[in-house]
Coordinates of C-alpha atoms in Angstrom, one line a residue:
X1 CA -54.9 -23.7 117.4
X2 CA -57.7 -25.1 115.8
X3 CA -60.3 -22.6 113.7
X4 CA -63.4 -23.6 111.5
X5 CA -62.2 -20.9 108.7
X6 CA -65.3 -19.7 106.9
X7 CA -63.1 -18.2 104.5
X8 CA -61.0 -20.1 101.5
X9 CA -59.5 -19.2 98.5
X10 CA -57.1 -21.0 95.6
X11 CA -55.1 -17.2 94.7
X12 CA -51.9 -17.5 94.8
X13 CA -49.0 -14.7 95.4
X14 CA -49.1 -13.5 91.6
X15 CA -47.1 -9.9 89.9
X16 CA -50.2 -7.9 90.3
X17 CA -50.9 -8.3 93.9
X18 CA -47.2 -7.0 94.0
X19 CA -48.4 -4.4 92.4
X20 CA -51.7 -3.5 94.7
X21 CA -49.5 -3.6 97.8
X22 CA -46.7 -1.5 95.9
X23 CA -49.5 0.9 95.3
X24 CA -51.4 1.0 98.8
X25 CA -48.2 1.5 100.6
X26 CA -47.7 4.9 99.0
X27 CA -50.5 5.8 101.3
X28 CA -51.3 6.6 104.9
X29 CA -55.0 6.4 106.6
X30 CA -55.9 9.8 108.1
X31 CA -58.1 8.1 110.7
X32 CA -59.5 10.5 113.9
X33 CA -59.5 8.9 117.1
X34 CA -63.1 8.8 117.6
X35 CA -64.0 6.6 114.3
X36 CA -67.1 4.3 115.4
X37 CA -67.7 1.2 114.4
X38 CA -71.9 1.6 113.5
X39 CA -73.6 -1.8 112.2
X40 CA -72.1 -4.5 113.6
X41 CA -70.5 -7.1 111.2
X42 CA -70.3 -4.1 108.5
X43 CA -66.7 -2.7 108.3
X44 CA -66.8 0.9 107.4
X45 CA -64.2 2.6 104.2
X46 CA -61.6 4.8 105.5
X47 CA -60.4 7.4 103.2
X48 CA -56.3 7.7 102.8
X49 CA -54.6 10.8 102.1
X50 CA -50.9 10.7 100.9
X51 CA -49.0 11.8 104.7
X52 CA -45.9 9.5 105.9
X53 CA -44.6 8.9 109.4
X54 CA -40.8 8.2 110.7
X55 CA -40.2 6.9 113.4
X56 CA -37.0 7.9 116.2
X57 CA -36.0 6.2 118.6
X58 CA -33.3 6.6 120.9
X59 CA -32.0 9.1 118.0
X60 CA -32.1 5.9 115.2
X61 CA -34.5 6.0 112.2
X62 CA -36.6 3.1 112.4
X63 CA -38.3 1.5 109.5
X64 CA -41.0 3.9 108.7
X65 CA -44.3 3.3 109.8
X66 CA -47.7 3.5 107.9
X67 CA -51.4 3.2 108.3
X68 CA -53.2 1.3 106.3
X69 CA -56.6 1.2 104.1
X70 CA -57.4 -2.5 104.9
X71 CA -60.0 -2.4 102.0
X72 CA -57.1 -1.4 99.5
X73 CA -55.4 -4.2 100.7
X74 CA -58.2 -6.2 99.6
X75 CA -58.9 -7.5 103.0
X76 CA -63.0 -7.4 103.7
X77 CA -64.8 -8.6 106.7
X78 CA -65.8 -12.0 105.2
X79 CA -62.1 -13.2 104.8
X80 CA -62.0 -13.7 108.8
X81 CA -63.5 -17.2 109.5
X82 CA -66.6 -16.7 111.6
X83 CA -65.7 -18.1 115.0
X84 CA -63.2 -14.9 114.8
X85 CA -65.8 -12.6 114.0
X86 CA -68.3 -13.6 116.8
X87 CA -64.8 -13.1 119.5
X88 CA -64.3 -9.7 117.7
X89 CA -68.0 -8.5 117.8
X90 CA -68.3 -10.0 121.6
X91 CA -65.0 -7.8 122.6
X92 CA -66.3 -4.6 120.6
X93 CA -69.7 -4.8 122.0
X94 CA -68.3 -4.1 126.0
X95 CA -66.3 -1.6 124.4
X96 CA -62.6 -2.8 124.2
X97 CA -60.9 -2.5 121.3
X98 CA -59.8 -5.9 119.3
X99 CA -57.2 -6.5 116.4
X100 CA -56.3 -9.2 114.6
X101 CA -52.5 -9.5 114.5
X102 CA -49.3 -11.6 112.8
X103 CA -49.3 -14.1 110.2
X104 CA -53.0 -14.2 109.8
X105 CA -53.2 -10.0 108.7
X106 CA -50.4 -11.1 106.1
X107 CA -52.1 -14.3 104.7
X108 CA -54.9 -11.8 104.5
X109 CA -53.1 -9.1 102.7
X110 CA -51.5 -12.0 100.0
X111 CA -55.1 -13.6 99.4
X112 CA -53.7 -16.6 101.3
X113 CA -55.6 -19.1 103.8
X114 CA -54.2 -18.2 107.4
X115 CA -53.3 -20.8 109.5
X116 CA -55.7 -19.6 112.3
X117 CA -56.7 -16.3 113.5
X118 CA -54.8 -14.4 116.6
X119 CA -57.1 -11.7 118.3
X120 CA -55.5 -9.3 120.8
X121 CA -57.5 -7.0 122.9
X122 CA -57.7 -4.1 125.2
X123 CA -59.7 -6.0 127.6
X124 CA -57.9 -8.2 130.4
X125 CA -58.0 -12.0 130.5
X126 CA -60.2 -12.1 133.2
X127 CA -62.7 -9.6 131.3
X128 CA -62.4 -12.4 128.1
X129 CA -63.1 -15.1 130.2
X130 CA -66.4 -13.2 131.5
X131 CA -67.3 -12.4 127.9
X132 CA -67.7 -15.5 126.8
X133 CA -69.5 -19.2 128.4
X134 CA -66.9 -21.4 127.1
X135 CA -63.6 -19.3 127.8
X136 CA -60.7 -20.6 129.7
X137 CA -57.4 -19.0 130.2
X138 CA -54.5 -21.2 129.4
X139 CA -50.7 -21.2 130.0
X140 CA -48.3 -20.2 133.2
X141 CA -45.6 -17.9 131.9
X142 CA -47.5 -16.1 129.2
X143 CA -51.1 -16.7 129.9
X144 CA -53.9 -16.4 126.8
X145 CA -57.7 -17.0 126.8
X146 CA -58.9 -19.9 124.6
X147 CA -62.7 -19.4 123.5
X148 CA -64.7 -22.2 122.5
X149 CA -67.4 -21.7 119.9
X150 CA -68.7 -24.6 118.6
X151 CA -65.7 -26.9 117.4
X152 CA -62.9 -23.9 117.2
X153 CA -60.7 -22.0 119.7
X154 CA -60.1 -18.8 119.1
X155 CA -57.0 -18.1 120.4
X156 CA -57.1 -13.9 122.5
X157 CA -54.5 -12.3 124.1
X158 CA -54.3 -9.1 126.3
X159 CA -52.0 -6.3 125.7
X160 CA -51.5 -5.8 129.4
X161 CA -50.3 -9.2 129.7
X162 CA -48.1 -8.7 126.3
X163 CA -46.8 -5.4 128.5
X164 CA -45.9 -7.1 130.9
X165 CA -43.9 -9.8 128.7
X166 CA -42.0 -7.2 127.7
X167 CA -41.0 -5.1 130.7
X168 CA -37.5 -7.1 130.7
X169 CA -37.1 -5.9 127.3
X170 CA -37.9 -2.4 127.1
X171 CA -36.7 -1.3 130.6
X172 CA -34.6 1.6 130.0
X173 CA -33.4 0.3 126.9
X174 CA -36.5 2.1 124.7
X175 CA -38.0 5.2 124.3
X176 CA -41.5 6.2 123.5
X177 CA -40.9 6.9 119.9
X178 CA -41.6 10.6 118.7
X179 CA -44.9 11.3 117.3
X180 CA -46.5 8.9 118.5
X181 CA -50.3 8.9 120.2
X182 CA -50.6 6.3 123.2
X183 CA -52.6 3.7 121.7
X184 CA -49.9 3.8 118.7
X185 CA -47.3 3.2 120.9
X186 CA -49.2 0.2 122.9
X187 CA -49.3 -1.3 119.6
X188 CA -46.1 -0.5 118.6
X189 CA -44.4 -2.5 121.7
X190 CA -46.7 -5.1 120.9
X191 CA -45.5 -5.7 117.3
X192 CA -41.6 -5.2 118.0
X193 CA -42.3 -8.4 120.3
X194 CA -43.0 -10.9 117.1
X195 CA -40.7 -12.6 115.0
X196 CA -40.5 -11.3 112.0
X197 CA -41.8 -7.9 109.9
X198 CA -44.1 -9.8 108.0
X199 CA -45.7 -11.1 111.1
X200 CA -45.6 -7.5 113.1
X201 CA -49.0 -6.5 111.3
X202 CA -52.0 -5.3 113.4
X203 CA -55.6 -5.1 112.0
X204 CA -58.2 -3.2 113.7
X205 CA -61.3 -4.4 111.2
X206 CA -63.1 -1.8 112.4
X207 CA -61.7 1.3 111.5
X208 CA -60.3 -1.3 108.6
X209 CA -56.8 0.1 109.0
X210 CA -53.7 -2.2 108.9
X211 CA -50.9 -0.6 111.2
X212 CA -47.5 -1.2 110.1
X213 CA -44.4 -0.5 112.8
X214 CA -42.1 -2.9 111.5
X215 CA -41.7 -2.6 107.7
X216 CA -43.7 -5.7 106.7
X217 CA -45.1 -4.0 104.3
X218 CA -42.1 -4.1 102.5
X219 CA -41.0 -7.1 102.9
X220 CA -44.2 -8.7 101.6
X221 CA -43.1 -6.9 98.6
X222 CA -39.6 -7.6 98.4
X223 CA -40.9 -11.3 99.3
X224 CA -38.8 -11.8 102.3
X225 CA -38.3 -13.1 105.6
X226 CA -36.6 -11.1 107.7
X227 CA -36.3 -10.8 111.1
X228 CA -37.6 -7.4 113.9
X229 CA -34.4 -7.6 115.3
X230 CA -30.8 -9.2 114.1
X231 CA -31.5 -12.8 113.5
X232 CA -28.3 -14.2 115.4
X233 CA -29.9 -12.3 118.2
X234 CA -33.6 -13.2 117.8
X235 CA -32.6 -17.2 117.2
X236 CA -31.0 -17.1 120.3
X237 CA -33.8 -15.3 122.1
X238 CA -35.8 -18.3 120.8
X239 CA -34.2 -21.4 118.6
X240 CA -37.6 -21.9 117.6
X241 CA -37.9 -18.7 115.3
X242 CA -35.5 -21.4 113.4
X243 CA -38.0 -23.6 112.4
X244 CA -40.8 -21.4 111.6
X245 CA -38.4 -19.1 109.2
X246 CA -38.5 -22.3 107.3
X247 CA -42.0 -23.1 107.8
X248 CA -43.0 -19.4 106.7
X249 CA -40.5 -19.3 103.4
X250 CA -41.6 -22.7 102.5
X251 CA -45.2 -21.7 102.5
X252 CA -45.1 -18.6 101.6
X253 CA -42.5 -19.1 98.7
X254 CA -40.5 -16.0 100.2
X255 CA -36.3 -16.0 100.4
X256 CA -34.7 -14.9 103.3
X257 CA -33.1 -11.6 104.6
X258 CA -29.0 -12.1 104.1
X259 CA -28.3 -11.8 107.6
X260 CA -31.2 -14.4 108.3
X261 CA -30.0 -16.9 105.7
X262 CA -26.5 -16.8 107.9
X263 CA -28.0 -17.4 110.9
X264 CA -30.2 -19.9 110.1
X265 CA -26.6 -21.9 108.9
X266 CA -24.6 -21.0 112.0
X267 CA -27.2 -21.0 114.9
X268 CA -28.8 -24.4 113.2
X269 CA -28.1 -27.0 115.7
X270 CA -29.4 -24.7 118.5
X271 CA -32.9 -26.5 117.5
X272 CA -31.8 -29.5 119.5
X273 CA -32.4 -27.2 122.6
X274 CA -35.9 -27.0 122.1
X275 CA -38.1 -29.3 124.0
X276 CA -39.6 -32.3 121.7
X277 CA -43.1 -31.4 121.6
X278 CA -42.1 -28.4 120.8
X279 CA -40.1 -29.6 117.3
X280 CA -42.9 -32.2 116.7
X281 CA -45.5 -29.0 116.8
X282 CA -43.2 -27.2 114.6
X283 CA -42.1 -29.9 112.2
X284 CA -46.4 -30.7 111.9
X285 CA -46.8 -27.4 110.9
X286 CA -44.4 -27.4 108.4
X287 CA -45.2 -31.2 106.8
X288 CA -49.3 -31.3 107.2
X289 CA -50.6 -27.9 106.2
X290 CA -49.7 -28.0 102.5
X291 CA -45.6 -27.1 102.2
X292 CA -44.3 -30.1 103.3
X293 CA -42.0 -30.6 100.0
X294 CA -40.5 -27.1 100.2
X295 CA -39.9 -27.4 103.9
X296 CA -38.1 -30.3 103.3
X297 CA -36.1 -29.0 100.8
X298 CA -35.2 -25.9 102.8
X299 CA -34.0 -28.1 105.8
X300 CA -31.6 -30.0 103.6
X301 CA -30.0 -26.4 101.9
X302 CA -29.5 -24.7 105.4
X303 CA -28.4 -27.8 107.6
X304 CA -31.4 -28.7 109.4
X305 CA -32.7 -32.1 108.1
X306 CA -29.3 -33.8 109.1
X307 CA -30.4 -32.2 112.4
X308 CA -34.4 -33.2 113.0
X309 CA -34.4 -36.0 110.6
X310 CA -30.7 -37.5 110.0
X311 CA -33.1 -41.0 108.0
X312 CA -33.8 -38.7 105.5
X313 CA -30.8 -36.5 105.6
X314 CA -28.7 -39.7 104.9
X315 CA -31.1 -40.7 101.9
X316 CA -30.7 -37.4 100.2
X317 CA -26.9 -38.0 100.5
X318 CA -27.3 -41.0 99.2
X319 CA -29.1 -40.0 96.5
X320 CA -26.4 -37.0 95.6
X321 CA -29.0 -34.4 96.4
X322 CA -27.0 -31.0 96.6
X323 CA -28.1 -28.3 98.7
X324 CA -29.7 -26.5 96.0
X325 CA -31.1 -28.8 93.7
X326 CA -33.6 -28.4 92.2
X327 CA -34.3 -32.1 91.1
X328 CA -36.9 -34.7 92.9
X329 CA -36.8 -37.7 94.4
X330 CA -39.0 -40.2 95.5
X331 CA -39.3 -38.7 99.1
X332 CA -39.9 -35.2 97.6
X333 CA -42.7 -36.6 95.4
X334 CA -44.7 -38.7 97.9
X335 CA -44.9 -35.3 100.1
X336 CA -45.5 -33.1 97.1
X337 CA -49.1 -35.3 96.5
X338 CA -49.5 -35.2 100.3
X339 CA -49.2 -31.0 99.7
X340 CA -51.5 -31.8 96.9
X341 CA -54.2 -32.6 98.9
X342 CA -53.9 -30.8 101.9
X343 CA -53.8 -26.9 103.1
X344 CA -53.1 -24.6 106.1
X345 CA -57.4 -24.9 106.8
X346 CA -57.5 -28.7 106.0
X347 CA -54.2 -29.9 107.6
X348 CA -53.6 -33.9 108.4
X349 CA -52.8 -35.5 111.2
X350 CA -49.4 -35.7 112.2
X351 CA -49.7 -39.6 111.8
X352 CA -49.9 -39.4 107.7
X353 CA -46.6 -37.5 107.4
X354 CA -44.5 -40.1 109.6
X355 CA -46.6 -42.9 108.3
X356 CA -45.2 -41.7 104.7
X357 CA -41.4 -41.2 106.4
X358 CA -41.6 -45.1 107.8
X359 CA -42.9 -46.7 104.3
X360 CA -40.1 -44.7 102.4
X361 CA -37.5 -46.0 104.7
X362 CA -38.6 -49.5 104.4
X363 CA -38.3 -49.0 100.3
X364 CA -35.1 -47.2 100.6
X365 CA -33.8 -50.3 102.6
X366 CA -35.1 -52.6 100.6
X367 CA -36.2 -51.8 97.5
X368 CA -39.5 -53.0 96.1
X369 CA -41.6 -54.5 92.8
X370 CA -44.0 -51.8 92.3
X371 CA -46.7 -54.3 92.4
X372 CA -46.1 -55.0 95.6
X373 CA -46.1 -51.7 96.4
X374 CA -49.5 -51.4 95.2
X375 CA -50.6 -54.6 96.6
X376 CA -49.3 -52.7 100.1
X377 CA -51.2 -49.4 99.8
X378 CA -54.5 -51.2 98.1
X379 CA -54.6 -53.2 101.5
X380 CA -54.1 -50.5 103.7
X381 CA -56.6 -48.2 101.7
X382 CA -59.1 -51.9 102.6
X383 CA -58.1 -52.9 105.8
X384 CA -56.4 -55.6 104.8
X385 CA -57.8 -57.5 102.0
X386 CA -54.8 -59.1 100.7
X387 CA -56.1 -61.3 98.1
X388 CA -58.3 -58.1 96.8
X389 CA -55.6 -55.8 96.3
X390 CA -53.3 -58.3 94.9
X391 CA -56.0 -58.8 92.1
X392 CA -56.3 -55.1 91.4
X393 CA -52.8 -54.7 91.4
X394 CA -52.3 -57.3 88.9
X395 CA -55.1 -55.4 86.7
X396 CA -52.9 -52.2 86.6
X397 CA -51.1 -51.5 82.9
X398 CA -50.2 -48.2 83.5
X399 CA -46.1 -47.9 83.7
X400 CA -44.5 -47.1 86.9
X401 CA -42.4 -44.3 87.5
X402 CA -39.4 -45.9 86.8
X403 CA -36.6 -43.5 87.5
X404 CA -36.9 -44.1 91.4
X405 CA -34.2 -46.3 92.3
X406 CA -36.5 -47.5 95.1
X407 CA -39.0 -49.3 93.1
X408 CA -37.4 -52.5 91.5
X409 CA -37.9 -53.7 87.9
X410 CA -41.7 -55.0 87.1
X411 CA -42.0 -58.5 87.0
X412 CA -44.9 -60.3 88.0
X413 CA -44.8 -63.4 90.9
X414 CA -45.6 -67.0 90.1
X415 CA -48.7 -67.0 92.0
X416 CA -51.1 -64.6 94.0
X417 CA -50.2 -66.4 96.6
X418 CA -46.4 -65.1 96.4
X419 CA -47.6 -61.1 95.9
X420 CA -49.1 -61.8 99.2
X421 CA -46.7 -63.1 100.9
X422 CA -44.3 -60.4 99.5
X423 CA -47.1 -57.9 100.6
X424 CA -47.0 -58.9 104.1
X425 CA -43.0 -58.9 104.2
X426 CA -43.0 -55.7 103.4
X427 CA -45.7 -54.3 106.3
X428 CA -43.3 -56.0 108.5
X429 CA -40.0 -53.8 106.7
X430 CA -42.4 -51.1 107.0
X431 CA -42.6 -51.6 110.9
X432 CA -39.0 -52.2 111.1
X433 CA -38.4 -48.7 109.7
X434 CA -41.0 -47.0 112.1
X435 CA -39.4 -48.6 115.4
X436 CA -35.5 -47.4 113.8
X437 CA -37.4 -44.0 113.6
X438 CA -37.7 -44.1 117.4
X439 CA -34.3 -45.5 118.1
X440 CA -31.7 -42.9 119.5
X441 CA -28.7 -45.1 118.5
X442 CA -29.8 -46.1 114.8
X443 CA -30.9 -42.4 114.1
X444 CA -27.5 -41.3 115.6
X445 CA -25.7 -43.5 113.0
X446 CA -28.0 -42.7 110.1
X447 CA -25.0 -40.0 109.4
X448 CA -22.0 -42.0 110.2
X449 CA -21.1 -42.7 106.7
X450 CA -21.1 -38.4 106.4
X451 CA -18.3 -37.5 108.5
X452 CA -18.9 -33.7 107.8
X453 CA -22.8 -33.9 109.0
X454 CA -23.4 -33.0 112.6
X455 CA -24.2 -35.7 114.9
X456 CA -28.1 -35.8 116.2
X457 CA -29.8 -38.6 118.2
X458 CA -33.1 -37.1 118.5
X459 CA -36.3 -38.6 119.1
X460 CA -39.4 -36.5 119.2
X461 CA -41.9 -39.1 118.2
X462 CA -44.2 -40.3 121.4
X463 CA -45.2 -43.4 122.2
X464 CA -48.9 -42.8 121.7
X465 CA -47.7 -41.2 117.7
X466 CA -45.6 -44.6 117.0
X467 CA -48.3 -46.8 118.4
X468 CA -51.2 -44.7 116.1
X469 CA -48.8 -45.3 113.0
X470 CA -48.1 -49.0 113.5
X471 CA -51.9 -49.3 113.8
X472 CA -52.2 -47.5 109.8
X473 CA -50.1 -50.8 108.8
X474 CA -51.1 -53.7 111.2
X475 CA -54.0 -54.9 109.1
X476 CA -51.8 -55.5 105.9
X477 CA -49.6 -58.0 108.3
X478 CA -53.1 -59.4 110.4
X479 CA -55.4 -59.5 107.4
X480 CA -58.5 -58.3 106.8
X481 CA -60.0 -56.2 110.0
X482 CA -63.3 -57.8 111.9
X483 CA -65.0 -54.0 112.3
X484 CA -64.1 -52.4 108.9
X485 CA -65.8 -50.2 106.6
X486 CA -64.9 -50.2 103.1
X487 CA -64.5 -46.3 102.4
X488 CA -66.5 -45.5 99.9
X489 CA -65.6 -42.5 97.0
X490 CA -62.6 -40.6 96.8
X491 CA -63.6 -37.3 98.7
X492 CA -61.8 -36.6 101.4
X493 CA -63.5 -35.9 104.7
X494 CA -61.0 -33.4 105.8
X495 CA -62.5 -33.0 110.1
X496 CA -61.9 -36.5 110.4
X497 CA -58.0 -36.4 109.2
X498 CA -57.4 -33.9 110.9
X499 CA -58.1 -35.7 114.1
X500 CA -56.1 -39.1 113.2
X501 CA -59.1 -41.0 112.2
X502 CA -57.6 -44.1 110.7
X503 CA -60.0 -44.6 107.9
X504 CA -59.4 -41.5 106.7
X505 CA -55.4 -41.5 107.2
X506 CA -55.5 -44.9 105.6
X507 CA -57.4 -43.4 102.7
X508 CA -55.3 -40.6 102.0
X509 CA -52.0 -42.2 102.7
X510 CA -52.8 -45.0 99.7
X511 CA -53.7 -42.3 97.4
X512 CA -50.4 -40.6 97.8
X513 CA -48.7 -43.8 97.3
X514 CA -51.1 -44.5 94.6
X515 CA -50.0 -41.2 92.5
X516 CA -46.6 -41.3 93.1
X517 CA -45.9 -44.6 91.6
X518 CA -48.4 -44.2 89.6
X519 CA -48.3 -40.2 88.6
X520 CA -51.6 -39.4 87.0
X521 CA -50.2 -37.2 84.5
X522 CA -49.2 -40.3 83.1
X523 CA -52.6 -41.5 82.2
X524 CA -53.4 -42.4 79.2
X525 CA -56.8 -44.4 79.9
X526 CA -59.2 -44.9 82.1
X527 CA -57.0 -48.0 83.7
X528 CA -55.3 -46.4 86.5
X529 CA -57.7 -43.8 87.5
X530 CA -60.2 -46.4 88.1
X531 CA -58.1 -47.9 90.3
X532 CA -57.2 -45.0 92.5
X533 CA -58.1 -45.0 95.8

């Protein structure tokens, strides 16, 4: 889902937020029924008073449950992006009520960005759709509305349609819980459908409560990712919860439950069940929204990266990368700058992350001078200017970072002429690696040296991604490009890579390069950051 989020902050997850949420959790909303919402856009302060709720159901004790002040969370009105708040006030206006619910209410509550923003309302689809003049609802099996306003979607869902999700679920299997008004239970059943605890949150920014069912609340405190119902169970309901328990500890920083950390070891290779846009969506969110290094780091500990990408699993073998190291390499260092300069609301195209996957294979195979390697990402960052980039690179004092066995010892060609030519035998190596990327049988041998590793042939890169990545590197091997635009400054125009807008990919992808041979820290003049693209 794509949302323009008005919204941004740098805070991280720091000891006295723990504290905050520590301290709000001690306390339940008192909120009556008929709370009003009176100037639109304006969220009114609900006071809390110190009453706690359990929850029984079918005679177990279930985590126990807590309303929320919202505003003692921290969370105001103008920390939900504005295409949001214009679905929200639409809804309220005809009188249904509307929440904002999972990841987003917890990026919320931890002064993070959210991803995007899920609304979920009392209203049915077809009462969405006549809400709002650019509304469509999308999907067969679990159908959602997708509002249009201006260059977001807003993403709504209905809880009758979640209802009726669930019925297979629920059907004589669970009791209305004791103590529990109608509405509460409504939203109850909706949250016991998610993933995990953290991601069972429900918003209403109206009465400004946050309603906790599933002890998230907790969780956010103990910093863990634990799953609503036993994880060997919930990973086989959907393999998928795999990948983003990854994706979530990795950007979140959080550990994982003990009984998650087991299943995520055992139930690994269920993954290759999953159709292959659906790993490619869930391997982008993890490597182009700003936790690419740590997701790749938690694939290799529990078993995954020998799985989804056995290229990179071999070179961490290679490399004598334990499970839990805490070391880098040069694969964990290109992706840490890419994490550098993107986030979950200015994410890249998936093009940049395989783009970076296909020029560190080529260097892994064979390794190169490192001013050829800057001759190589100068020309991309051009278009193609060979003889241009060659010249700069020459210019550059600054020491490599040596330690990476893929970069060769400095020594400088005869001739321009010869860094050229080196240049363009290395776009073609480059190539090479991307087209062995989409080979089933050389990815199914990228193990075979690791007998222990679990076979995996899989593919998930499409024809139309491989063809957009060849085109980042074609001009380095065809020279100079007819139509191209020398990109000016260093600022990054985030819309456009987002969309795959080679300039822009081209850009960003040299600068990575650029600092990772070239680490700025390192800098002890003006030299090198002169030079950067």
């Amino acid at each position: 889902m794509t949302v323009v989020v008005a919204w941004r902050t740098h805070l991280c997850f720091h000891h006295p937020l723990l504290y905050h949420i520590r301290h709000c959790s001690n306390s339940v909303v008192a909120v009556a029924s008929t709370t009003e919402h009176k100037e639109e856009g304006h969220l009114p302060v609900i006071n809390s008073a110190s009453k706690k709720e359990k929850v029984v159901n079918g005679g177990k004790k279930a985590p126990e449950w807590k309303k929320l002040d919202a505003e003692e969370l921290g969370i105001s009105n103008s920390m939900i992006s504005r295409p949001t708040r214009v679905v929200l006030n639409g809804l309220k206006k005809k009188g249904y009520e509307v929440y904002l619910v999972g990841g987003c209410v917890r990026d919320l509550i931890l002064k993070r960005i959210p991803k995007d923003f899920d609304v979920i309302t009392s209203a049915e689809l077809k009462q969405v759709r006549k809400a709002f003049h650019r509304c469509e609802i999308v999907g067969k099996r679990f159908p959602i509305c997708h509002v249009h306003l201006d260059d977001a979607i807003v993403e709504v869902s209905s809880f009758s349609t979640s209802q009726l999700k669930s019925d297979g679920k629920f059907n004589g299997n669970v009791r209305k819980p004791q103590g529990f008004s109608e509405r509460d239970f409504i939203r109850w059943r909706n949250c016991l459908q998610r993933d995990f605890t953290i991601n069972g949150l429900m918003l209403d920014p109206y009465a400004n409560i946050v309603y906790d069912y599933m002890g998230g609340i907790t969780d956010i405190k103990k910093t863990k990712v634990r799953t609503i119902i036993p994880a060997n169970l919930s990973f086989v309901e959907d393999s998928g919860r795999i990948l983003r328990a990854i994706r979530i500890a990795a950007r979140l920083h959080f550990g994982f439950s003990r009984d998650l950390a087991l299943s995520l070891k055992e139930l690994s290779h269920s993954v290759l069940r999953l159709d292959k846009g659906r790993i490619l969506l869930e391997l982008n969110y993890m490597l182009a929204y700003g936790s690419a290094e740590a997701s790749l780091r938690l694939m290799w500990r529990f078993g995954l990266l020998e799985i989804l990408l056995p290229i990179q699993a071999s070179y961490f073998v290679s490399q004598g990368f334990r499970r839990r190291d805490e070391r880098s390499n040069m694969l964990l260092s290109l992706f840490s700058n890419l994490d550098r300069l993107v986030a979950p609301d200015r994410p890249c195209h998936s093009s940049l992350w395989l783009g970076i996957f296909a020029f560190h294979k080529a260097l892994v195979d064979q390794p190169q001078d490192p001013l050829v390697v800057t001759a190589f990402s100068l020309a991309v960052h051009s278009g193609g200017s060979l003889l241009e980039s060659v010249e700069i690179a020459r210019r550059i004092s600054q020491p490599y970072k040596s330690s990476f066995p893929e970069l060769l010892e400095a020594r400088n060609p005869d001739s321009n002429n010869a860094l050229v030519h080196k240049t363009i035998n290395f776009a073609a190596l480059v190539k090479t690696a991307l087209c062995n990327m989409t080979d089933g049988c050389y990815v199914s041998k990228a193990m075979a040296k690791y007998p222990k590793a679990p076979s995996s042939d899989l593919v998930f890169i499409p024809m139309a991604l491989f063809l957009r990545v060849s085109k980042i590197f074609e001009c380095v091997r065809r020279g100079m490009e007819a139509r191209f635009v020398h990109r000016q400054g260093r600022k990054i125009d985030y819309e456009s890579l987002a969309m795959g807008s080679l300039e822009e990919v081209r850009h960003v992808f040299a600068r990575i390069v650029f600092d990772t041979v070239y680490p700025p820290n390192q800098s002890n003049g003006n030299n090198v950051a002169n030079q950067r693209p």
